[in-house]
Tab-separated table of C-alpha atoms in Angstrom:
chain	number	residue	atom	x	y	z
O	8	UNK	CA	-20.249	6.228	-8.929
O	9	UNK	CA	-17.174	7.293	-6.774
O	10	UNK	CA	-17.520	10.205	-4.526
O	11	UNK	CA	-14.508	11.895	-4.560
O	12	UNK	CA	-15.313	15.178	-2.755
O	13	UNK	CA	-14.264	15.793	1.104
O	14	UNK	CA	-16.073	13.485	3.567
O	15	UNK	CA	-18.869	15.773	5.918
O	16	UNK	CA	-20.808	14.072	8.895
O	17	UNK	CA	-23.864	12.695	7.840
O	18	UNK	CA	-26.613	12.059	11.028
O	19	UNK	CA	-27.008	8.488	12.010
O	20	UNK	CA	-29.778	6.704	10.335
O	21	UNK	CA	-32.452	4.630	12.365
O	22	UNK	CA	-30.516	1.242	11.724
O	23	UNK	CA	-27.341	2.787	12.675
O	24	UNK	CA	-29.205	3.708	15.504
O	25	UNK	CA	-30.144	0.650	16.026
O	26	UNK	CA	-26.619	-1.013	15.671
O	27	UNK	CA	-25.603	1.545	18.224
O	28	UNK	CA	-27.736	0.903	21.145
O	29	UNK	CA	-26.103	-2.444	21.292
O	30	UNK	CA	-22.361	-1.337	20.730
O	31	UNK	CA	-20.595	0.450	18.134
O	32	UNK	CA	-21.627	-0.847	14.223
O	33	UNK	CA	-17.873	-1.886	14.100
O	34	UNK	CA	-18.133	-4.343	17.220
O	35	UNK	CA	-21.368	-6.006	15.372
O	36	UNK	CA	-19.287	-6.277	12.359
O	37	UNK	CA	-15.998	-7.830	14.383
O	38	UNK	CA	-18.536	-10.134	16.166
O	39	UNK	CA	-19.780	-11.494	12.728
O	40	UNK	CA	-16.170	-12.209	11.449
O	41	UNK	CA	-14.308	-14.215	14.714
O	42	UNK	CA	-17.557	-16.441	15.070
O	43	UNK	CA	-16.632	-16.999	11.138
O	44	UNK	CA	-13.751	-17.599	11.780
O	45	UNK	CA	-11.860	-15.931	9.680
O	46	UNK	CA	-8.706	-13.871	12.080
O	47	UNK	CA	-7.336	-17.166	13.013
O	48	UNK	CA	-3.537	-17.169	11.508
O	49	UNK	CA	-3.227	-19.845	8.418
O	50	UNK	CA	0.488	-20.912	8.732
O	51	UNK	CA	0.612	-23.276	6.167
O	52	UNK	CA	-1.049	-20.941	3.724
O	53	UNK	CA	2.057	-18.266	4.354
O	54	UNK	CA	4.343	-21.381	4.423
O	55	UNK	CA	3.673	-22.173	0.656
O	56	UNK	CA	3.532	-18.132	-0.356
O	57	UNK	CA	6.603	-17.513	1.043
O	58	UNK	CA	8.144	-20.243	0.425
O	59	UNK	CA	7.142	-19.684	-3.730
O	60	UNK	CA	8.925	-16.261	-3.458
O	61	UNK	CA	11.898	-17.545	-1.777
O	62	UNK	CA	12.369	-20.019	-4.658
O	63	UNK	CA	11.511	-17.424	-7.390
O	64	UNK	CA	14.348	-15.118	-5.809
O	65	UNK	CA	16.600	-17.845	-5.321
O	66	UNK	CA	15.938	-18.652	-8.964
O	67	UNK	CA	16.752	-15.366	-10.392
O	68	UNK	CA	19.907	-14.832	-8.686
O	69	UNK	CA	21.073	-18.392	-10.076
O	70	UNK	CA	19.287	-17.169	-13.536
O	71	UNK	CA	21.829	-13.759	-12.796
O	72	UNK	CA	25.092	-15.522	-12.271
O	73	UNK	CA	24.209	-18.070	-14.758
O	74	UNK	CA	23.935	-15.788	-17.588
O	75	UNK	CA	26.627	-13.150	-17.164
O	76	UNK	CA	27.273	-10.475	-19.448
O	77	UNK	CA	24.674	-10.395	-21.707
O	78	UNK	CA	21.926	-8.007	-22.482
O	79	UNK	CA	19.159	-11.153	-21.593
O	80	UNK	CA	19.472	-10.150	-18.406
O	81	UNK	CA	17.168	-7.446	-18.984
O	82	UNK	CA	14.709	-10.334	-18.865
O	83	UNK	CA	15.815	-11.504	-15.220
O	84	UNK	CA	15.416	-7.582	-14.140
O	85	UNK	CA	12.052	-7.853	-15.315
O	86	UNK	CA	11.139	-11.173	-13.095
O	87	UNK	CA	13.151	-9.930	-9.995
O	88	UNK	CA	10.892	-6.868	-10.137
O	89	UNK	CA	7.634	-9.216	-9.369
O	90	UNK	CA	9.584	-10.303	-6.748
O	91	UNK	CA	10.819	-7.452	-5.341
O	92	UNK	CA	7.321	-6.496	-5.297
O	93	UNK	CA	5.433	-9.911	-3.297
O	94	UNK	CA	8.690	-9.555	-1.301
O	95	UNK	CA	6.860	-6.149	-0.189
O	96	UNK	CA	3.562	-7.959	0.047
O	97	UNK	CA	5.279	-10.482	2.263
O	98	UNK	CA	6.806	-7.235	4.673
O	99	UNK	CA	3.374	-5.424	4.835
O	100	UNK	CA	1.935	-9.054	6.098
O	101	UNK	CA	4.537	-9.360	8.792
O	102	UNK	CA	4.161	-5.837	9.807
O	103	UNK	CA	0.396	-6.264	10.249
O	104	UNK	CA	0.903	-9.744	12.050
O	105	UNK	CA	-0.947	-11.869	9.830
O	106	UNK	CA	1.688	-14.093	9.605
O	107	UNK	CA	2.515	-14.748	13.593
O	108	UNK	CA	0.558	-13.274	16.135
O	109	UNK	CA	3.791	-11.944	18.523
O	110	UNK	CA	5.695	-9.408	18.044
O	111	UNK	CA	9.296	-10.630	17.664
O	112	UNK	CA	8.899	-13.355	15.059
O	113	UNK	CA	6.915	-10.613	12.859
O	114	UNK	CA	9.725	-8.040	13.613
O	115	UNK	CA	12.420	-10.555	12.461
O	116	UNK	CA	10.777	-11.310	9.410
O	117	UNK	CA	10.021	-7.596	8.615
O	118	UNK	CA	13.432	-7.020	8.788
O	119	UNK	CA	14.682	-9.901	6.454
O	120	UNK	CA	12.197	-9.491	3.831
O	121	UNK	CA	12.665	-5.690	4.093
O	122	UNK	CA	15.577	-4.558	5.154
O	123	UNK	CA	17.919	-7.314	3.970
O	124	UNK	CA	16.166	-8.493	0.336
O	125	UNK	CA	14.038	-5.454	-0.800
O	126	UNK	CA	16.372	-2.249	0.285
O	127	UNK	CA	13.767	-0.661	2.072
O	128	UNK	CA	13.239	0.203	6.242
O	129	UNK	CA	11.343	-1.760	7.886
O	130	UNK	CA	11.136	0.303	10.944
O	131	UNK	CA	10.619	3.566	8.809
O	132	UNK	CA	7.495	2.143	6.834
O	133	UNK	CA	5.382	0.264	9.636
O	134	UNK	CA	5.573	3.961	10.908
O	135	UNK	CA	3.975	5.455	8.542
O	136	UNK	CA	1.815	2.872	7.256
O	137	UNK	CA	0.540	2.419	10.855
O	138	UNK	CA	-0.115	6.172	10.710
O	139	UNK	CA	-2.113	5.556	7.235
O	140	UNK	CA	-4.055	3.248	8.575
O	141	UNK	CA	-5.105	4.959	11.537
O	142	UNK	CA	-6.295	8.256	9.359
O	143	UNK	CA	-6.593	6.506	5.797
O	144	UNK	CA	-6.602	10.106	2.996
O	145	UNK	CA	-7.151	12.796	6.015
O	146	UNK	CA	-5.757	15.281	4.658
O	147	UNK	CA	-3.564	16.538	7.816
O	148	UNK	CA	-2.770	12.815	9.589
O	149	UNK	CA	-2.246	10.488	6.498
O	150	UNK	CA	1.225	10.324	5.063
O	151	UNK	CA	0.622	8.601	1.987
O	152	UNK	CA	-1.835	11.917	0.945
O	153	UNK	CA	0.316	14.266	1.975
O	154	UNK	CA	1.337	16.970	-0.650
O	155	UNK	CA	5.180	16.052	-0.999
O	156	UNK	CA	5.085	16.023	-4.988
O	157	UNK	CA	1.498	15.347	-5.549
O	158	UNK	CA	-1.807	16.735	-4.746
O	159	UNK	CA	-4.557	14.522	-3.652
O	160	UNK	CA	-7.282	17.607	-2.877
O	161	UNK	CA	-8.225	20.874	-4.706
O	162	UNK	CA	-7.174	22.359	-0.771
O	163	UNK	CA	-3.856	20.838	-0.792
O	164	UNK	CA	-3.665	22.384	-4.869
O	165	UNK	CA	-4.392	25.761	-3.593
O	166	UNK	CA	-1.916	25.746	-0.951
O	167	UNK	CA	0.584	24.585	-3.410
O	168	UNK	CA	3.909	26.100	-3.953
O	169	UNK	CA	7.232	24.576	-5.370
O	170	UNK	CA	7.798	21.440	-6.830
O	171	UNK	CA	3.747	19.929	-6.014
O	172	UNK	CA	2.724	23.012	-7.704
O	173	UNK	CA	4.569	22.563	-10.693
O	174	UNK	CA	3.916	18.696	-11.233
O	175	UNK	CA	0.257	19.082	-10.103
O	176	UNK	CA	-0.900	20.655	-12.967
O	177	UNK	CA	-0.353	17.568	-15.231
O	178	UNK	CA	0.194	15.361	-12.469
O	179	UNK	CA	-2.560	12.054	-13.737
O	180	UNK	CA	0.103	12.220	-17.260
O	181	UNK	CA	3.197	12.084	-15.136
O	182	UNK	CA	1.524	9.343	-12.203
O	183	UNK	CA	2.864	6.218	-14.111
O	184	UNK	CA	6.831	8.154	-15.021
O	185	UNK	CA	6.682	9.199	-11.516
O	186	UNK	CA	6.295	5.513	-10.211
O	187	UNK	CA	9.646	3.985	-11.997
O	188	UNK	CA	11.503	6.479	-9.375
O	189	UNK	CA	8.905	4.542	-6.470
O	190	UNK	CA	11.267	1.544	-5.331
O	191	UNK	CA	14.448	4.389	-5.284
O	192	UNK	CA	12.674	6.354	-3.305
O	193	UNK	CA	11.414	4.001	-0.493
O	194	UNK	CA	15.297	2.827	-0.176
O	195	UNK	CA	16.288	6.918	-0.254
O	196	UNK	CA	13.902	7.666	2.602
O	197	UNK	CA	15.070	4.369	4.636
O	198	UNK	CA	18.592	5.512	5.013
O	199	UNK	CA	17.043	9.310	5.862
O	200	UNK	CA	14.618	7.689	8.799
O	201	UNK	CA	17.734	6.037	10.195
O	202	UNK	CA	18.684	9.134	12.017
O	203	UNK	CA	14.442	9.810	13.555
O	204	UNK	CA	12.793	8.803	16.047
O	205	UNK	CA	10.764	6.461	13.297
O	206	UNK	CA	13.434	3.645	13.796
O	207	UNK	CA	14.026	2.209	17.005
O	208	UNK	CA	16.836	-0.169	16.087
O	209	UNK	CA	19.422	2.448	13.263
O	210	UNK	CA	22.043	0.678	14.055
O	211	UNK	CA	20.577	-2.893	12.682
O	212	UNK	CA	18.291	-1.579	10.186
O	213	UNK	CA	21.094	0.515	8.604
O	214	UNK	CA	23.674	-2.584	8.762
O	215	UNK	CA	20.898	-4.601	7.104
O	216	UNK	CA	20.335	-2.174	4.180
O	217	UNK	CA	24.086	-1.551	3.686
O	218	UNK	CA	24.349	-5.457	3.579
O	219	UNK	CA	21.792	-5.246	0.943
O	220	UNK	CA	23.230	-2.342	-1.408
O	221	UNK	CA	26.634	-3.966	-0.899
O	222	UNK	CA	25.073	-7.443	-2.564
O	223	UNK	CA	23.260	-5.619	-5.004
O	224	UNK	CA	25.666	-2.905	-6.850
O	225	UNK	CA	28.506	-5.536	-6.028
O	226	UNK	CA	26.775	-8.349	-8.026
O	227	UNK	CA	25.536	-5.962	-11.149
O	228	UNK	CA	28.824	-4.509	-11.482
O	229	UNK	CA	30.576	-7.517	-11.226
O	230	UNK	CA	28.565	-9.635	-13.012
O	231	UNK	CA	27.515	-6.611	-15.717
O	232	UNK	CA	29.351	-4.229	-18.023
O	233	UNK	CA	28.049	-0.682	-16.617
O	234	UNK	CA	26.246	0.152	-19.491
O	235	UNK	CA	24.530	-3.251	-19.157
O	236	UNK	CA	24.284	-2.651	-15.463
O	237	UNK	CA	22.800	0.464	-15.641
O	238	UNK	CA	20.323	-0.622	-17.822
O	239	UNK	CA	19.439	-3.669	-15.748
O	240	UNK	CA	19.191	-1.465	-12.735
O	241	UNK	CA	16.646	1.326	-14.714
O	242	UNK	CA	14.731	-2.130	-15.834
O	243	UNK	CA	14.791	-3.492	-12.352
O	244	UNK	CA	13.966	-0.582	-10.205
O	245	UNK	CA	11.247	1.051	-12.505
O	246	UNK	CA	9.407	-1.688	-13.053
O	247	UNK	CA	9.616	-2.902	-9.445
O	248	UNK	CA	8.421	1.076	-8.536
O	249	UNK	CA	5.413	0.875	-11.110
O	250	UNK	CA	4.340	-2.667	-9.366
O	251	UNK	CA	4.183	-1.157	-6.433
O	252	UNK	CA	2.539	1.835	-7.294
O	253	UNK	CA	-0.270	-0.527	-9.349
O	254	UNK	CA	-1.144	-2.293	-6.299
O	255	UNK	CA	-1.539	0.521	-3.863
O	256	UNK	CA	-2.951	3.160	-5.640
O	257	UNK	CA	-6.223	1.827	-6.750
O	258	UNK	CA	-6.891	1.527	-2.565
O	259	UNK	CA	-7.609	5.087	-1.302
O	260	UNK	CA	-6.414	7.597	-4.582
O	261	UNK	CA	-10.008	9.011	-6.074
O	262	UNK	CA	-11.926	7.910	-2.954
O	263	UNK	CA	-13.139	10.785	-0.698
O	264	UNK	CA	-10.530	12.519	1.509
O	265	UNK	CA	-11.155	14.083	5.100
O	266	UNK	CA	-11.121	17.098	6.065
O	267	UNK	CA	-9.164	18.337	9.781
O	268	UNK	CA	-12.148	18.336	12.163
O	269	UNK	CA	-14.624	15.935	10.313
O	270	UNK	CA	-15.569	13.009	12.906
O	271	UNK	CA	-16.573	9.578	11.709
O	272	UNK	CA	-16.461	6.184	13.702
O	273	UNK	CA	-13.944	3.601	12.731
O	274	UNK	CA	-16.203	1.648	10.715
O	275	UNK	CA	-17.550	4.584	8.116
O	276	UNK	CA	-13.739	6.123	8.127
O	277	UNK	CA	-12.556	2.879	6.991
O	278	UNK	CA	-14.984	1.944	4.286
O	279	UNK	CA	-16.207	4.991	2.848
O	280	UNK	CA	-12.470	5.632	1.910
O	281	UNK	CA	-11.134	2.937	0.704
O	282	UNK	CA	-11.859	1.012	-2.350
O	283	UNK	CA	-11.876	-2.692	-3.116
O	284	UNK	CA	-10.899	-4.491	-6.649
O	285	UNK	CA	-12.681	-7.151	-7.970
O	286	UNK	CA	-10.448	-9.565	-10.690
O	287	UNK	CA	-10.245	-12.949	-9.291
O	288	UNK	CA	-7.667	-15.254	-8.494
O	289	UNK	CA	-4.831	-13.478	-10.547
O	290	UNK	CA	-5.570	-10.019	-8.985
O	291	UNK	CA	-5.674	-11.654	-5.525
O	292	UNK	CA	-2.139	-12.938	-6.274
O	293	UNK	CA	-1.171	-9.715	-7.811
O	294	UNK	CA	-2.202	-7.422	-5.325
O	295	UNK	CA	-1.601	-10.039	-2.496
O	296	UNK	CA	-4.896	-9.816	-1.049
O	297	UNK	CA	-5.058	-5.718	-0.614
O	298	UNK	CA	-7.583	-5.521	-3.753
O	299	UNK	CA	-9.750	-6.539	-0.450
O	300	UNK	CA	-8.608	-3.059	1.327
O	301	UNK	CA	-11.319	-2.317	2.247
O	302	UNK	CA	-11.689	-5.486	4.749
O	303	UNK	CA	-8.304	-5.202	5.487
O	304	UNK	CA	-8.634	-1.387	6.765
O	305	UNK	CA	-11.129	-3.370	9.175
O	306	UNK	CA	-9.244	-5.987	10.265
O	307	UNK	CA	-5.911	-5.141	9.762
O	308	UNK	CA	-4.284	-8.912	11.300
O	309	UNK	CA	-6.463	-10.939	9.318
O	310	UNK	CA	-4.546	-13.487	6.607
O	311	UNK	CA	-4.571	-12.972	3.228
O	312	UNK	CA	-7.180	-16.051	2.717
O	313	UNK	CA	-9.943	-14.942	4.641
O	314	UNK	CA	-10.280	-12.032	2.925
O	315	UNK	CA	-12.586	-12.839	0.547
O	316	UNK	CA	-14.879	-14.859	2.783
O	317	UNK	CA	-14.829	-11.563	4.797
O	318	UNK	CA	-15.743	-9.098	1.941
O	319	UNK	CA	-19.266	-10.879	1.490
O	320	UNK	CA	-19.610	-10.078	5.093
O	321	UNK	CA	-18.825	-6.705	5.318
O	322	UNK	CA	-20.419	-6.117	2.240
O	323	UNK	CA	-23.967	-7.380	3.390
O	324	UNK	CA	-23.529	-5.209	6.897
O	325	UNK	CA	-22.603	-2.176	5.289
O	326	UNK	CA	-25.813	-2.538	2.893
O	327	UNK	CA	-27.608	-3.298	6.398
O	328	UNK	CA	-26.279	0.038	7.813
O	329	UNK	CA	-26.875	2.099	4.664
O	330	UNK	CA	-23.026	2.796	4.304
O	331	UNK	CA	-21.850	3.150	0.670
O	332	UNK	CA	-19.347	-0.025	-0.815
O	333	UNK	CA	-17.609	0.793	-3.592
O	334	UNK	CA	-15.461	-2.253	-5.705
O	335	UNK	CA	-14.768	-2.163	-9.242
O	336	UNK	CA	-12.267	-3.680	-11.691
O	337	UNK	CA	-8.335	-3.322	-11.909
O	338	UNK	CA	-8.393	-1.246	-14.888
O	339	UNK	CA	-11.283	0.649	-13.559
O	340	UNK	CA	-10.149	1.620	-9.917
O	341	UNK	CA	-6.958	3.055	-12.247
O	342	UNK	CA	-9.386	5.130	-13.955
O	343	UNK	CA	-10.974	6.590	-11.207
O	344	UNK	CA	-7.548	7.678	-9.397
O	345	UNK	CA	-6.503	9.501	-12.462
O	346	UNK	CA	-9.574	10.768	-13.107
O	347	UNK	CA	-9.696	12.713	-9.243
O	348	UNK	CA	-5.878	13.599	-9.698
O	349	UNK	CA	-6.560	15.204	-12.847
O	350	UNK	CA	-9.204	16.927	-11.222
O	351	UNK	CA	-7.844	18.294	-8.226
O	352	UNK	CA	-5.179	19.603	-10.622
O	353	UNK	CA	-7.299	21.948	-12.237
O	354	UNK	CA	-7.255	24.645	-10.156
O	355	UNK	CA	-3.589	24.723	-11.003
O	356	UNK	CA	-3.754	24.522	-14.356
O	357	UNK	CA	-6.450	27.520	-14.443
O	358	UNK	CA	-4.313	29.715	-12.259
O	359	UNK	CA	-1.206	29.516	-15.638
């Protein structure tokens, strides 16, 4: 069973004691994986994935143009959504240099695949998903728990005011709603980070996302009616927001959260919050490999297909060291996320 209260300490047991005289229990685990084998880059493996989504974009702007003004296009929305959504896989690889191992070629990809196809900063989200990933649902240091519109804690529900107070109450009904705004939102706070200190390069990032806009409102309303698209965009977008929002929310939401002050080593940090997702083949293409989050938390560079190799692994250390390992289904990890968001709700729904 998921423990979704606030992470304490917990003392070291004797094998982590163990572990500990000869290094950290992380460095054991790292040691295990590179004489594996499995962080060396697979280019041929990222040659054929991207290459699939290149074709599968290139096919549904032909599939656009082809079919003009005609409410079938609804269809094509719904297929350019699953791309706009491995085309977000494909940035969060770059980003984490899975795909090339320098900087520049990752950075140049980034920005393409973000910036220029999905609408969204690339600059903006390494940011903050480098600060995720560093502090995965710490209550204070993790941006993707932070109370903005939702609650993730009964602490962050009692210190609600405002909007988060007001959607908190109900907020596991309105999770899946909220997610068709998800992909209009990411673009909305790209343009906003243009003016921080989150985005070194404004100037090119912003060109590259007014590029994009350009293509996109220029093509619907050419091609489309507006009624038709309008409707095309609502299609496109919401669905493209609720893929999205299916692949990264079964990771940390419903898994413990830390507390300001709480101290755990990398390793325990890592695991005991995130949550892996069992499924297979389709879920690894799905969720592009982060159903394995919580070996990717580890090892944040390694390639998609090492993953699994890598979750029997860390599985076997962690039951070594004692430190709980929590996977279960698609449907399942769902569950549990709205099952801890209706929960920490209820102190707001009492207070009526």
């Amino acid at each position: 069973m998921v423990n979704s209260t606030v992470l304490v300490e917990s003392p070291p047991t004797g094998a982590q004691e163990k572990s500990r005289g000869k290094g950290s229990d992380f460095s054991e685990l790292s040691r295990r994986i590179a004489d594996a084998g499995l962080l060396r880059r697979r280019p041929l493996y990222y040659t054929v994935r991207f290459g699939a989504v290149a074709l599968a974009l290139a096919g549904g702007v032909a599939a656009f143009v082809a079919l003009g003004d005609n409410w079938s296009q609804l269809f094509v929305a719904v297929g350019l959504a699953v791309v706009f959504g491995q085309l977000g896989l494909a940035a969060h690889d770059l980003a984490h240099r899975q795909v090339f191992s320098r900087r520049r070629p990752s950075e140049a990809g980034g920005l393409l695949a973000a910036n220029l196809l999905l609408g969204m900063s690339y600059g903006w989200w390494m940011n903050k998903h480098t600060r995720h990933h560093a502090n995965p649902n710490h209550e204070e240091k993790d941006p993707d728990v932070s109370p903005d519109i939702l609650v993730w804690s009964r602490g962050q529900a009692s210190r609600a005011t405002g909007l988060p107070r007001f959607i908190g109450k109900h907020q596991a009904a309105l999770f899946f709603p909220l997610l068709t705004l998800e992909g209009l939102n990411l673009s909305f706070n790209s343009f906003k980070a243009l003016g921080g200190r989150a985005v070194k390069r404004p100037v090119l990032e912003g060109t590259l996302l007014v590029a994009h806009f350009a293509v996109y409102f220029g093509g619907l309303f050419t091609v489309l009616s507006p009624g038709k698209a309008l409707a095309f965009l609502a299609v496109h977008q919401g669905l493209f927001g609720i893929y999205l929002g299916s692949v990264f929310a079964p990771n940390h939401k419903g898994m413990p959260m830390i507390e300001e002050g709480t101290r755990l080593d990398f390793l325990r940090r890592q695991v005991l919050t995130s949550r892996n997702v069992r499924g297979g083949v389709l879920v690894d293409a799905f969720m592009g490999g982060l159903n394995y989050q919580i070996e990717h938390h580890l090892f944040p560079s390694m390639p998609t297909p090492a993953l699994a190799r890598a979750q029997a692994v860390t599985e076997a250390y962690c039951a070594e060291l004692g430190v709980p390992y929590h996977q279960t289904g698609l449907l399942a990890s769902h569950r549990e996320a709205l099952r801890h968001m209706r929960s920490v709700g209820e102190p707001l729904r009492a207070a009526r």
